Amino acid sequence: TLGDGEYLFETQWYGCGNNAIYARGTIGFDSNVTDFPEVEHLPSLDYSSHTRTIRTGQIVVFENLHHHFIGIKLGPVKSSSHGHPRDEMEFEYHIYSAI
């Protein structure tokens, strides 16, 4: 969970492997996007799937119930089922104030 109030985002993530993870929800994605997109580019993302495989360095955009957006850039992902002592992921995020 990130943010609060109208800008609260309850993200969902599922294990996939090292340096990749499944994101689930109302999400926009373009596998070529590696920098946070400008707000005017958010509608051009692909929102056709509710589950995507996100790899380290890629960005996924979640839409919340209030139609606000957050971009999450995936950092390193470590999986306990792939040789690491515990599951963990690092990320950066940007909450968009308007679209």
Coordinates of N, CA, C and O in Angstrom, one line a residue:
T1 N 0.8 -1.2 0.0 CA 0.0 0.0 0.0 C 0.9 1.2 0.0 O 1.8 1.3 0.8
L2 N 0.6 2.1 -0.9 CA 1.4 3.4 -1.0 C 0.4 4.6 -1.1 O -0.7 4.4 -1.6
G3 N 0.8 5.7 -0.5 CA -0.1 6.9 -0.5 C -1.2 6.9 0.5 O -1.2 6.0 1.3
D4 N -2.1 7.9 0.4 CA -3.2 7.9 1.3 C -4.4 8.7 0.7 O -4.2 9.4 -0.3
G5 N -5.6 8.6 1.3 CA -6.7 9.3 0.8 C -7.1 8.9 -0.6 O -7.0 7.8 -1.0
E6 N -7.4 9.9 -1.5 CA -7.7 9.7 -2.9 C -6.5 9.2 -3.6 O -6.6 8.6 -4.7
Y7 N -5.3 9.3 -3.0 CA -4.1 8.8 -3.7 C -3.5 7.6 -3.0 O -2.3 7.4 -2.9
L8 N -4.4 6.7 -2.5 CA -4.0 5.5 -1.9 C -4.0 4.4 -3.0 O -5.0 4.3 -3.8
F9 N -2.9 3.7 -3.0 CA -2.8 2.6 -4.1 C -2.5 1.3 -3.3 O -1.5 1.2 -2.6
E10 N -3.3 0.3 -3.5 CA -3.1 -1.0 -3.0 C -2.7 -1.9 -4.1 O -3.4 -2.4 -4.9
T11 N -1.3 -2.0 -4.2 CA -0.8 -2.8 -5.3 C -0.7 -4.3 -4.9 O -0.7 -4.6 -3.8
Q12 N -0.7 -5.1 -6.0 CA -0.6 -6.6 -5.8 C 0.6 -7.1 -6.6 O 0.7 -6.8 -7.8
W13 N 1.4 -7.9 -5.9 CA 2.6 -8.5 -6.5 C 2.6 -10.0 -6.2 O 2.3 -10.4 -5.1
Y14 N 3.1 -10.8 -7.1 CA 3.3 -12.2 -6.9 C 4.6 -12.6 -7.4 O 5.1 -12.1 -8.4
G15 N 5.2 -13.6 -6.8 CA 6.5 -14.2 -7.1 C 6.6 -14.7 -8.5 O 5.6 -15.3 -9.0
C16 N 7.7 -14.4 -9.1 CA 7.9 -14.9 -10.5 C 9.3 -15.5 -10.6 O 9.5 -16.6 -11.1
G17 N 10.3 -14.8 -10.1 CA 11.7 -15.3 -10.1 C 12.6 -14.2 -9.8 O 12.2 -13.1 -9.4
N18 N 13.9 -14.4 -9.9 CA 14.9 -13.3 -9.7 C 14.8 -12.3 -10.8 O 14.7 -12.6 -12.0
N19 N 14.7 -11.0 -10.4 CA 14.7 -9.9 -11.3 C 13.4 -9.8 -12.2 O 13.4 -9.1 -13.2
A20 N 12.3 -10.4 -11.7 CA 11.0 -10.3 -12.3 C 9.9 -10.6 -11.3 O 10.2 -11.4 -10.4
I21 N 8.8 -10.0 -11.5 CA 7.7 -10.2 -10.6 C 6.4 -10.0 -11.3 O 6.3 -9.3 -12.4
Y22 N 5.3 -10.6 -10.9 CA 4.0 -10.4 -11.5 C 3.3 -9.2 -10.8 O 3.2 -9.2 -9.6
A23 N 2.8 -8.3 -11.5 CA 2.0 -7.2 -11.0 C 0.5 -7.5 -11.4 O 0.3 -7.9 -12.5
R24 N -0.4 -7.2 -10.5 CA -1.8 -7.5 -10.8 C -2.7 -6.3 -10.3 O -2.4 -5.7 -9.3
G25 N -3.7 -6.0 -11.1 CA -4.6 -4.9 -10.8 C -5.0 -4.1 -12.1 O -4.9 -4.7 -13.2
T26 N -5.5 -2.9 -11.9 CA -5.8 -2.1 -13.1 C -4.5 -1.4 -13.4 O -4.0 -0.4 -12.8
I27 N -3.8 -2.0 -14.4 CA -2.4 -1.5 -14.7 C -2.2 -1.2 -16.2 O -2.8 -1.8 -17.0
G28 N -1.3 -0.2 -16.4 CA -0.9 0.1 -17.7 C 0.6 -0.3 -17.8 O 1.4 -0.2 -16.9
F29 N 1.0 -0.7 -19.0 CA 2.3 -1.2 -19.2 C 2.8 -1.0 -20.6 O 2.0 -1.1 -21.6
D30 N 4.1 -0.8 -20.8 CA 4.7 -0.8 -22.1 C 6.1 -1.3 -21.8 O 6.9 -0.6 -21.0
S31 N 6.5 -2.4 -22.3 CA 7.8 -3.0 -22.0 C 9.0 -2.2 -22.3 O 10.1 -2.4 -21.8
N32 N 8.8 -1.2 -23.2 CA 9.9 -0.3 -23.6 C 10.1 0.9 -22.7 O 11.1 1.6 -22.9
V33 N 9.2 1.1 -21.8 CA 9.2 2.3 -20.9 C 10.1 2.0 -19.7 O 9.8 1.1 -18.9
T34 N 11.2 2.8 -19.6 CA 12.1 2.6 -18.4 C 12.3 3.9 -17.6 O 13.1 3.9 -16.7
D35 N 11.7 5.0 -18.1 CA 11.7 6.2 -17.3 C 10.2 6.5 -17.0 O 9.3 6.2 -17.8
F36 N 9.9 7.2 -15.9 CA 8.6 7.5 -15.6 C 8.0 8.3 -16.7 O 8.5 9.4 -17.1
P37 N 6.8 7.9 -17.3 CA 6.2 8.6 -18.4 C 5.6 9.9 -17.9 O 5.2 10.0 -16.7
E38 N 5.6 10.9 -18.8 CA 4.9 12.1 -18.5 C 3.4 11.8 -18.4 O 2.9 10.9 -19.0
V39 N 2.7 12.6 -17.6 CA 1.2 12.3 -17.4 C 0.4 12.2 -18.7 O -0.5 11.4 -18.8
E40 N 0.8 13.0 -19.7 CA 0.0 13.0 -20.9 C 0.2 11.7 -21.7 O -0.5 11.3 -22.6
H41 N 1.3 10.9 -21.4 CA 1.5 9.6 -22.0 C 0.8 8.4 -21.3 O 0.8 7.3 -21.9
L42 N 0.3 8.6 -20.1 CA -0.4 7.5 -19.4 C -1.5 6.8 -20.2 O -1.6 5.6 -20.2
P43 N -2.4 7.6 -20.9 CA -3.4 6.9 -21.7 C -2.9 6.0 -22.8 O -3.6 5.1 -23.2
S44 N -1.7 6.2 -23.3 CA -1.2 5.4 -24.4 C -0.6 4.1 -23.9 O -0.3 3.3 -24.8
L45 N -0.5 3.9 -22.6 CA 0.0 2.6 -22.1 C -1.1 1.5 -22.4 O -2.3 1.8 -22.6
D46 N -0.7 0.2 -22.4 CA -1.5 -0.9 -22.7 C -2.2 -1.3 -21.3 O -1.5 -1.8 -20.4
Y47 N -3.5 -1.1 -21.2 CA -4.3 -1.5 -20.1 C -5.1 -2.7 -20.3 O -6.1 -3.0 -19.6
S48 N -4.8 -3.5 -21.3 CA -5.6 -4.7 -21.7 C -5.5 -5.9 -20.8 O -6.3 -6.8 -20.9
S49 N -4.5 -6.0 -19.9 CA -4.3 -7.1 -19.1 C -4.2 -6.7 -17.6 O -3.7 -5.6 -17.3
H50 N -4.8 -7.5 -16.7 CA -4.8 -7.2 -15.3 C -3.6 -7.9 -14.6 O -3.4 -7.7 -13.4
T51 N -2.8 -8.7 -15.3 CA -1.6 -9.3 -14.8 C -0.5 -9.1 -15.8 O -0.7 -9.4 -17.0
R52 N 0.7 -8.7 -15.4 CA 1.8 -8.5 -16.3 C 3.1 -9.0 -15.5 O 3.2 -8.8 -14.3
T53 N 4.0 -9.5 -16.3 CA 5.4 -9.8 -15.8 C 6.2 -8.5 -15.9 O 6.3 -8.0 -17.0
I54 N 6.7 -8.0 -14.8 CA 7.5 -6.8 -14.8 C 8.9 -7.2 -14.5 O 9.2 -7.9 -13.5
R55 N 9.9 -6.7 -15.2 CA 11.3 -7.1 -15.0 C 12.0 -5.9 -14.5 O 11.6 -4.7 -14.6
T56 N 13.1 -6.1 -13.8 CA 14.0 -5.1 -13.2 C 14.2 -4.0 -14.3 O 14.6 -4.3 -15.4
G57 N 14.0 -2.7 -13.9 CA 14.2 -1.6 -14.8 C 12.9 -1.1 -15.5 O 12.9 0.0 -16.0
Q58 N 11.9 -2.0 -15.5 CA 10.6 -1.6 -16.2 C 9.7 -0.9 -15.3 O 9.8 -1.0 -14.0
I59 N 8.7 -0.2 -15.8 CA 7.7 0.6 -15.1 C 6.3 0.1 -15.4 O 6.0 -0.2 -16.5
V60 N 5.6 -0.1 -14.3 CA 4.2 -0.4 -14.4 C 3.4 0.7 -13.8 O 3.8 1.3 -12.8
V61 N 2.2 1.0 -14.3 CA 1.4 2.1 -13.8 C 0.1 1.5 -13.3 O -0.6 0.8 -14.0
F62 N -0.2 1.8 -12.0 CA -1.5 1.3 -11.4 C -2.5 2.5 -11.4 O -2.1 3.6 -11.1
E63 N -3.7 2.2 -11.6 CA -4.8 3.1 -11.4 C -5.6 2.7 -10.2 O -5.9 1.6 -10.0
N64 N -6.0 3.7 -9.4 CA -6.7 3.4 -8.2 C -8.2 3.6 -8.4 O -8.7 4.0 -9.5
L65 N -9.0 3.4 -7.3 CA -10.5 3.6 -7.4 C -10.9 5.0 -7.7 O -12.0 5.2 -8.2
H66 N -10.1 6.0 -7.5 CA -10.4 7.4 -7.7 C -9.8 7.9 -9.0 O -9.8 9.1 -9.3
H67 N -9.4 6.9 -9.9 CA -8.8 7.2 -11.2 C -7.5 8.1 -11.1 O -7.3 8.9 -12.0
H68 N -6.7 7.8 -10.1 CA -5.4 8.4 -10.0 C -4.4 7.4 -10.3 O -4.7 6.2 -10.3
F69 N -3.2 7.8 -10.7 CA -2.2 6.9 -11.1 C -0.9 7.0 -10.4 O -0.5 8.0 -9.9
I70 N -0.2 5.8 -10.3 CA 1.1 5.7 -9.7 C 2.0 4.9 -10.6 O 1.6 3.8 -11.1
G71 N 3.2 5.4 -10.9 CA 4.2 4.6 -11.7 C 5.1 4.0 -10.7 O 5.6 4.6 -9.8
I72 N 5.4 2.7 -10.9 CA 6.4 2.0 -10.1 C 7.4 1.4 -11.0 O 7.2 0.7 -11.9
K73 N 8.7 1.8 -10.7 CA 9.8 1.3 -11.4 C 10.5 0.2 -10.6 O 10.9 0.4 -9.5
L74 N 10.6 -1.0 -11.2 CA 11.1 -2.1 -10.4 C 12.6 -2.1 -10.4 O 13.3 -1.9 -11.4
G75 N 13.1 -2.3 -9.2 CA 14.5 -2.5 -8.9 C 14.8 -4.0 -8.8 O 14.0 -4.8 -9.3
P76 N 15.9 -4.4 -8.1 CA 16.2 -5.8 -8.0 C 15.1 -6.6 -7.3 O 14.5 -6.1 -6.4
V77 N 14.9 -7.8 -7.8 CA 13.9 -8.7 -7.2 C 14.7 -10.0 -6.8 O 15.5 -10.5 -7.6
K78 N 14.5 -10.4 -5.6 CA 15.1 -11.7 -5.1 C 14.1 -12.7 -4.7 O 13.1 -12.3 -4.0
S79 N 14.2 -13.9 -5.1 CA 13.2 -14.9 -4.8 C 13.8 -16.0 -3.9 O 14.8 -16.6 -4.3
S80 N 13.1 -16.4 -2.9 CA 13.5 -17.4 -2.0 C 13.4 -18.8 -2.7 O 14.2 -19.7 -2.4
S81 N 12.6 -18.9 -3.7 CA 12.5 -20.2 -4.4 C 13.5 -20.3 -5.6 O 13.6 -21.2 -6.3
H82 N 14.4 -19.2 -5.7 CA 15.4 -19.2 -6.7 C 16.8 -18.8 -6.0 O 17.6 -18.1 -6.6
G83 N 17.0 -19.3 -4.8 CA 18.3 -19.3 -4.2 C 18.6 -18.2 -3.2 O 19.7 -18.1 -2.7
H84 N 17.7 -17.3 -3.0 CA 17.9 -16.2 -2.0 C 17.3 -16.6 -0.6 O 16.3 -17.3 -0.6
P85 N 17.8 -16.0 0.5 CA 17.3 -16.4 1.8 C 15.9 -15.9 2.0 O 15.1 -16.5 2.8
R86 N 15.4 -14.9 1.3 CA 14.0 -14.4 1.5 C 13.6 -13.7 0.2 O 14.4 -13.2 -0.6
D87 N 12.3 -13.5 0.1 CA 11.7 -12.8 -1.0 C 11.8 -11.3 -0.7 O 11.5 -10.8 0.4
E88 N 12.3 -10.5 -1.7 CA 12.3 -9.0 -1.5 C 12.3 -8.4 -2.9 O 12.8 -9.0 -3.9
M89 N 11.8 -7.2 -2.9 CA 11.9 -6.4 -4.2 C 12.2 -4.9 -3.8 O 11.8 -4.5 -2.7
E90 N 12.9 -4.2 -4.6 CA 13.1 -2.8 -4.4 C 12.4 -2.1 -5.6 O 12.3 -2.6 -6.7
F91 N 12.0 -0.8 -5.3 CA 11.3 -0.1 -6.3 C 11.4 1.4 -6.0 O 11.6 1.8 -4.9
E92 N 11.1 2.2 -7.0 CA 10.9 3.7 -6.9 C 9.5 3.9 -7.4 O 8.9 3.1 -8.2
Y93 N 8.9 5.0 -6.9 CA 7.5 5.3 -7.4 C 7.3 6.8 -7.6 O 8.0 7.6 -7.0
H94 N 6.3 7.1 -8.4 CA 5.9 8.4 -8.7 C 4.4 8.5 -8.7 O 3.8 7.8 -9.5
I95 N 3.8 9.3 -7.9 CA 2.3 9.4 -7.8 C 2.0 10.6 -8.7 O 2.5 11.7 -8.5
Y96 N 1.1 10.4 -9.7 CA 0.7 11.5 -10.6 C -0.5 12.2 -10.0 O -1.4 11.6 -9.5
S97 N -0.4 13.6 -10.0 CA -1.4 14.4 -9.3 C -2.6 14.7 -10.2 O -3.7 15.0 -9.7
A98 N -2.5 14.5 -11.5 CA -3.6 14.8 -12.4 C -3.3 14.0 -13.7 O -2.2 13.7 -14.1
I99 N -4.4 13.8 -14.5 CA -4.3 13.2 -15.8 C -5.2 14.0 -16.8 O -6.2 14.5 -16.4

